Amino acid sequence: MTDTQAYEPPKVWTWNKPSGGRFANINRPIAGATHEKELPVGRHPLQLYSLGTPNGVKVTVMLEELLALGHRGAEYDAWLIKISEGDQFGSGFVAINPNSKIPALLDRSGPTPVRVFESGAILMYLAEKFGAFLPSSGPARAECLCWLFWQMGSAPYLGGGFGHFFAYAPTKIEYAIDRFAMEAKRQLDVLDRRLGESEYLAGKEFTIADIAVWPWYGGLVKGWLYGAPEFLAVQDYKNVQRWAEQIHQRPAVKRGRMVNRIQGEPSSQLHERHDAGDFETKTQDKLAPAS
Ligand SMILES: N[C@@H](CCC(=O)N[C@@H](CS)C(=O)NCC(=O)O)C(=O)O
């Protein structure tokens, strides 16, 4: 193992220097708003404040899937929250997510607006509101919730652990990369075994469990996250690959991935979505064609 700089933790930690790494400018040890800023509100019942990261994509995929099933009440405005610019610390955003992280949803369909934060809670809220993608009772519901909560507990090790130390940390620390690569591969193996015995995570039906897990682990085996497909030998997880491609082929998933996306091919980026027609007319190749 390579040696890293000797560090003796002080008795009490103080915030006296930037932590370094890709997100150093937004990391803070305190919660709450840093500035006053109201959130915009559009014409649809559901207002989504988000960004096209794996956590954000879960919700836009869910909304596009609901619309594809014909649930008109799932019409939504998707507003862009630029987390690298600190939008998540504006007072309006903090009022609907005191945790200052995307995605956050405001349901304005009833007499009193309902705020929902945490992507897993948003998926459950929408699934129950529309009666879709979550079995209503019994073992099938239990299995779906197991995999939904598996994702909530596991992905921080993949993103905040493996992804952070492999791709974003200012120095490569062998101990940290080893520890989290081991866990990322173990998690892929958990999924691979499950998807070897079942078409989808909760059984025969596509559910919010797949919607939650796919942007992270589907994205990982497709090589979309952290530039690590070779390092993690993702091609070995054949069942995860099969499932990832099957979900990728769903038209609503393709649309959901485009919403609030600010990187990649301009034709794949729909920064804000306010109408179903926006996918045809408002992608970045149309709004800001390369000169
Ligand atoms: N457990 C949360 C995680 C959300 C999360 O980590 N969001 C990230 C982007 S993927 C974020 O907003 N980061 C901004 C920050 O940490 O300041 C969820 O599932 O909704």
XYZ file of C-alpha atoms and ligand atoms in Angstrom:
311
model
C 0.000 0.000 0.000
C 1.320 3.479 -0.831
C 1.882 5.862 2.054
C -0.219 9.024 2.175
C 0.630 12.257 3.937
C 0.764 11.696 7.705
C -2.261 13.366 9.309
C -2.905 13.592 13.008
C -6.571 14.613 13.575
C -6.875 17.513 16.055
C -9.039 17.120 19.181
C -11.851 19.129 17.605
C -12.362 19.435 13.859
C -12.672 22.973 12.533
C -13.608 24.244 9.092
C -10.437 26.162 8.355
C -9.574 25.182 4.787
C -11.264 23.953 1.588
C -11.513 20.170 1.517
C -10.143 19.944 -2.046
C -11.549 17.803 -4.840
C -14.223 18.476 -7.375
C -17.002 19.650 -5.027
C -14.850 21.645 -2.589
C -16.638 24.906 -3.410
C -20.091 23.617 -2.336
C -19.121 21.506 0.686
C -20.040 23.095 4.034
C -20.388 21.674 7.556
C -23.622 23.594 8.201
C -27.154 23.358 6.799
C -29.586 26.092 5.828
C -29.880 28.750 3.148
C -26.974 30.944 2.112
C -29.079 33.425 0.152
C -32.637 34.531 -0.535
C -34.026 33.142 -3.773
C -37.578 32.171 -4.655
C -38.132 29.154 -6.866
C -39.910 29.580 -10.185
C -43.338 27.930 -10.566
C -44.793 26.687 -13.848
C -48.301 25.733 -14.958
C -48.287 22.005 -14.201
C -49.421 20.250 -10.996
C -45.943 18.924 -10.289
C -42.912 21.174 -9.961
C -39.554 19.420 -10.017
C -36.316 21.168 -9.008
C -33.456 18.968 -10.086
C -30.392 18.185 -12.176
C -29.667 15.262 -14.512
C -27.476 13.298 -12.097
C -28.338 9.664 -11.239
C -30.493 10.849 -8.307
C -32.267 13.400 -10.479
C -32.795 10.973 -13.373
C -34.768 8.605 -11.135
C -37.567 11.162 -10.840
C -37.664 12.339 -14.456
C -37.751 8.695 -15.614
C -40.623 8.026 -13.194
C -42.583 11.049 -14.414
C -42.032 10.171 -18.082
C -43.066 6.560 -17.380
C -46.242 7.767 -15.649
C -47.055 10.059 -18.558
C -46.424 7.172 -20.970
C -49.033 5.170 -19.029
C -51.508 8.000 -19.611
C -51.464 9.678 -16.178
C -52.118 13.287 -17.186
C -51.771 14.372 -13.542
C -48.075 13.571 -13.790
C -47.478 16.555 -16.087
C -44.553 18.487 -14.686
C -42.281 21.464 -14.972
C -38.645 20.513 -14.458
C -36.488 23.420 -13.332
C -32.715 23.306 -13.375
C -30.841 23.484 -10.066
C -27.144 24.032 -10.729
C -25.579 22.468 -7.655
C -22.052 23.534 -8.678
C -23.280 27.149 -8.459
C -24.945 26.668 -5.057
C -28.603 26.872 -6.212
C -29.473 24.189 -3.634
C -28.692 26.704 -0.873
C -31.243 29.295 -2.038
C -34.047 29.961 0.500
C -36.806 28.680 -1.809
C -35.033 25.401 -2.434
C -34.163 24.878 1.229
C -37.851 25.388 2.078
C -38.747 22.301 0.048
C -35.582 20.335 0.854
C -33.883 21.256 4.140
C -31.132 18.820 3.116
C -30.132 21.047 0.144
C -29.844 18.252 -2.405
C -31.590 17.542 -5.666
C -34.130 16.169 -6.507
C -36.975 18.020 -4.768
C -40.628 17.959 -5.763
C -43.554 20.236 -5.010
C -47.002 18.767 -5.642
C -49.385 21.682 -6.202
C -52.337 19.569 -7.331
C -54.227 19.864 -4.004
C -55.336 22.818 -1.865
C -52.047 22.792 0.068
C -48.771 22.195 -1.756
C -46.910 19.072 -0.638
C -43.117 19.093 -0.592
C -41.251 15.834 -1.118
C -37.494 15.372 -0.903
C -35.192 12.321 -1.039
C -35.475 10.519 -4.363
C -36.733 7.287 -2.760
C -39.521 9.160 -0.984
C -40.400 10.949 -4.232
C -40.623 7.644 -6.123
C -42.860 6.134 -3.441
C -45.013 9.263 -3.266
C -45.587 9.272 -7.024
C -46.091 5.498 -7.174
C -48.790 5.708 -4.492
C -50.381 8.842 -5.924
C -50.837 7.236 -9.336
C -51.042 3.566 -8.317
C -48.212 2.523 -10.619
C -44.796 0.844 -10.513
C -45.219 -0.310 -6.881
C -47.215 -3.468 -6.099
C -50.020 -2.531 -3.712
C -49.500 -5.282 -1.133
C -47.947 -8.588 -0.220
C -44.590 -10.152 -1.057
C -44.242 -8.282 -4.372
C -44.497 -4.917 -2.576
C -42.031 -6.080 0.086
C -39.516 -7.182 -2.564
C -39.859 -3.876 -4.423
C -39.266 -1.853 -1.254
C -36.275 -4.031 -0.312
C -34.510 -3.146 -3.559
C -35.590 0.494 -3.390
C -34.066 0.862 0.071
C -31.080 -1.249 -0.953
C -30.317 1.452 -3.489
C -30.689 4.253 -0.944
C -28.255 2.578 1.417
C -25.808 1.302 -1.196
C -25.332 4.124 -3.709
C -23.531 6.443 -1.255
C -20.731 3.841 -1.134
C -20.605 3.840 -4.923
C -20.851 7.616 -5.414
C -19.527 9.189 -2.239
C -17.061 6.342 -1.695
C -15.780 4.772 -4.906
C -16.638 7.590 -7.319
C -15.303 10.272 -5.027
C -11.937 8.656 -4.326
C -11.439 7.200 -7.833
C -12.462 10.237 -9.870
C -12.841 13.413 -7.797
C -10.483 13.428 -4.791
C -7.440 15.683 -5.188
C -5.081 12.764 -4.462
C -5.354 9.057 -5.280
C -5.445 7.193 -1.971
C -4.912 3.476 -2.524
C -6.553 2.462 0.756
C -9.751 4.390 -0.021
C -9.938 3.269 -3.663
C -9.367 -0.377 -2.661
C -11.976 -0.236 0.062
C -14.689 1.264 -2.122
C -13.811 -0.650 -5.327
C -14.273 -3.818 -3.287
C -17.682 -2.625 -2.094
C -18.758 -1.392 -5.555
C -17.909 -4.806 -7.035
C -19.678 -6.605 -4.206
C -22.787 -4.530 -4.858
C -22.610 -5.292 -8.596
C -22.403 -8.983 -7.726
C -25.464 -8.681 -5.446
C -27.397 -7.216 -8.375
C -25.971 -9.702 -10.865
C -27.143 -12.668 -8.802
C -30.609 -11.177 -8.324
C -30.965 -10.320 -12.005
C -29.822 -13.854 -12.902
C -32.972 -15.217 -11.243
C -35.421 -12.399 -11.982
C -36.157 -10.253 -15.029
C -36.503 -7.093 -12.946
C -35.391 -6.426 -9.395
C -38.780 -6.958 -7.771
C -39.853 -9.798 -10.071
C -41.562 -9.903 -13.461
C -42.665 -6.267 -13.408
C -40.674 -3.072 -13.956
C -41.012 -1.052 -10.712
C -39.656 1.933 -8.817
C -36.886 -0.402 -7.598
C -35.532 -0.573 -11.170
C -36.103 3.161 -11.620
C -33.999 3.885 -8.511
C -31.194 1.413 -9.159
C -30.780 1.814 -12.926
C -29.321 5.361 -13.085
C -26.559 4.302 -10.672
C -25.687 0.684 -11.411
C -27.076 0.580 -14.957
C -25.080 3.734 -15.637
C -22.006 2.183 -14.055
C -22.053 -0.943 -16.263
C -22.753 1.203 -19.320
C -19.556 3.144 -18.562
C -21.334 6.448 -17.886
C -20.026 6.982 -14.340
C -16.518 7.865 -13.118
C -14.660 6.566 -16.222
C -14.298 3.250 -14.422
C -15.741 0.460 -16.636
C -12.362 -1.160 -17.236
C -11.142 -0.707 -13.653
C -14.261 -2.413 -12.254
C -14.451 -4.965 -15.140
C -18.140 -4.152 -15.533
C -18.460 -6.436 -18.570
C -18.302 -9.407 -16.175
C -21.732 -8.597 -14.697
C -23.730 -10.108 -17.547
C -27.135 -10.068 -15.887
C -26.749 -6.439 -14.864
C -25.693 -5.647 -18.447
C -28.803 -7.407 -19.825
C -31.105 -5.542 -17.436
C -29.359 -2.182 -17.981
C -29.798 -2.433 -21.753
C -33.430 -3.591 -21.454
C -34.279 -0.528 -19.362
C -32.217 1.775 -21.542
C -34.430 0.806 -24.505
C -37.602 2.141 -22.862
C -38.675 5.361 -24.629
C -39.714 7.024 -21.347
C -36.303 6.226 -19.862
C -34.601 7.804 -22.872
C -36.689 10.963 -22.369
C -36.177 10.993 -18.591
C -32.403 10.906 -19.057
C -32.530 14.059 -21.167
C -34.328 16.258 -18.644
C -32.163 18.686 -16.613
C -29.100 17.210 -18.315
C -26.282 19.722 -18.765
C -23.570 17.579 -20.299
C -23.055 15.253 -23.249
C -24.374 15.636 -26.787
C -26.335 18.914 -27.150
C -29.221 16.918 -28.690
C -29.418 14.863 -25.450
C -29.707 17.914 -23.185
C -33.103 19.328 -22.279
C -32.148 21.820 -19.587
C -35.727 22.512 -18.545
C -38.907 20.656 -19.413
C -42.264 22.400 -19.369
C -44.118 20.546 -22.121
C -44.014 17.127 -23.764
C -43.114 18.870 -27.026
C -39.915 20.285 -25.509
C -38.053 17.060 -26.352
C -38.489 17.930 -30.042
C -37.905 21.669 -29.922
C -35.921 22.731 -26.844
C -32.847 20.509 -26.697
C -29.519 22.366 -26.676
C -28.729 21.575 -30.339
C -31.907 23.524 -31.217
C -31.601 26.313 -28.631
C -27.861 26.930 -28.908
C -26.649 25.417 -32.178
C -22.839 25.261 -32.406
C -21.556 28.212 -34.415
N -30.255 10.681 -0.719
C -30.488 11.777 -1.617
C -29.198 12.133 -2.295
C -29.335 13.355 -3.160
C -27.975 13.880 -3.608
O -26.905 13.450 -3.135
N -27.997 14.849 -4.541
C -26.764 15.461 -5.001
C -26.653 15.392 -6.509
S -26.731 13.730 -7.094
C -26.766 16.934 -4.620
O -27.763 17.601 -4.757
N -25.629 17.452 -4.154
C -25.501 18.830 -3.814
C -24.768 19.056 -2.530
O -24.347 18.065 -1.907
O -24.597 20.212 -2.153
C -31.555 11.386 -2.640
O -31.603 10.202 -2.984
O -32.353 12.248 -3.055
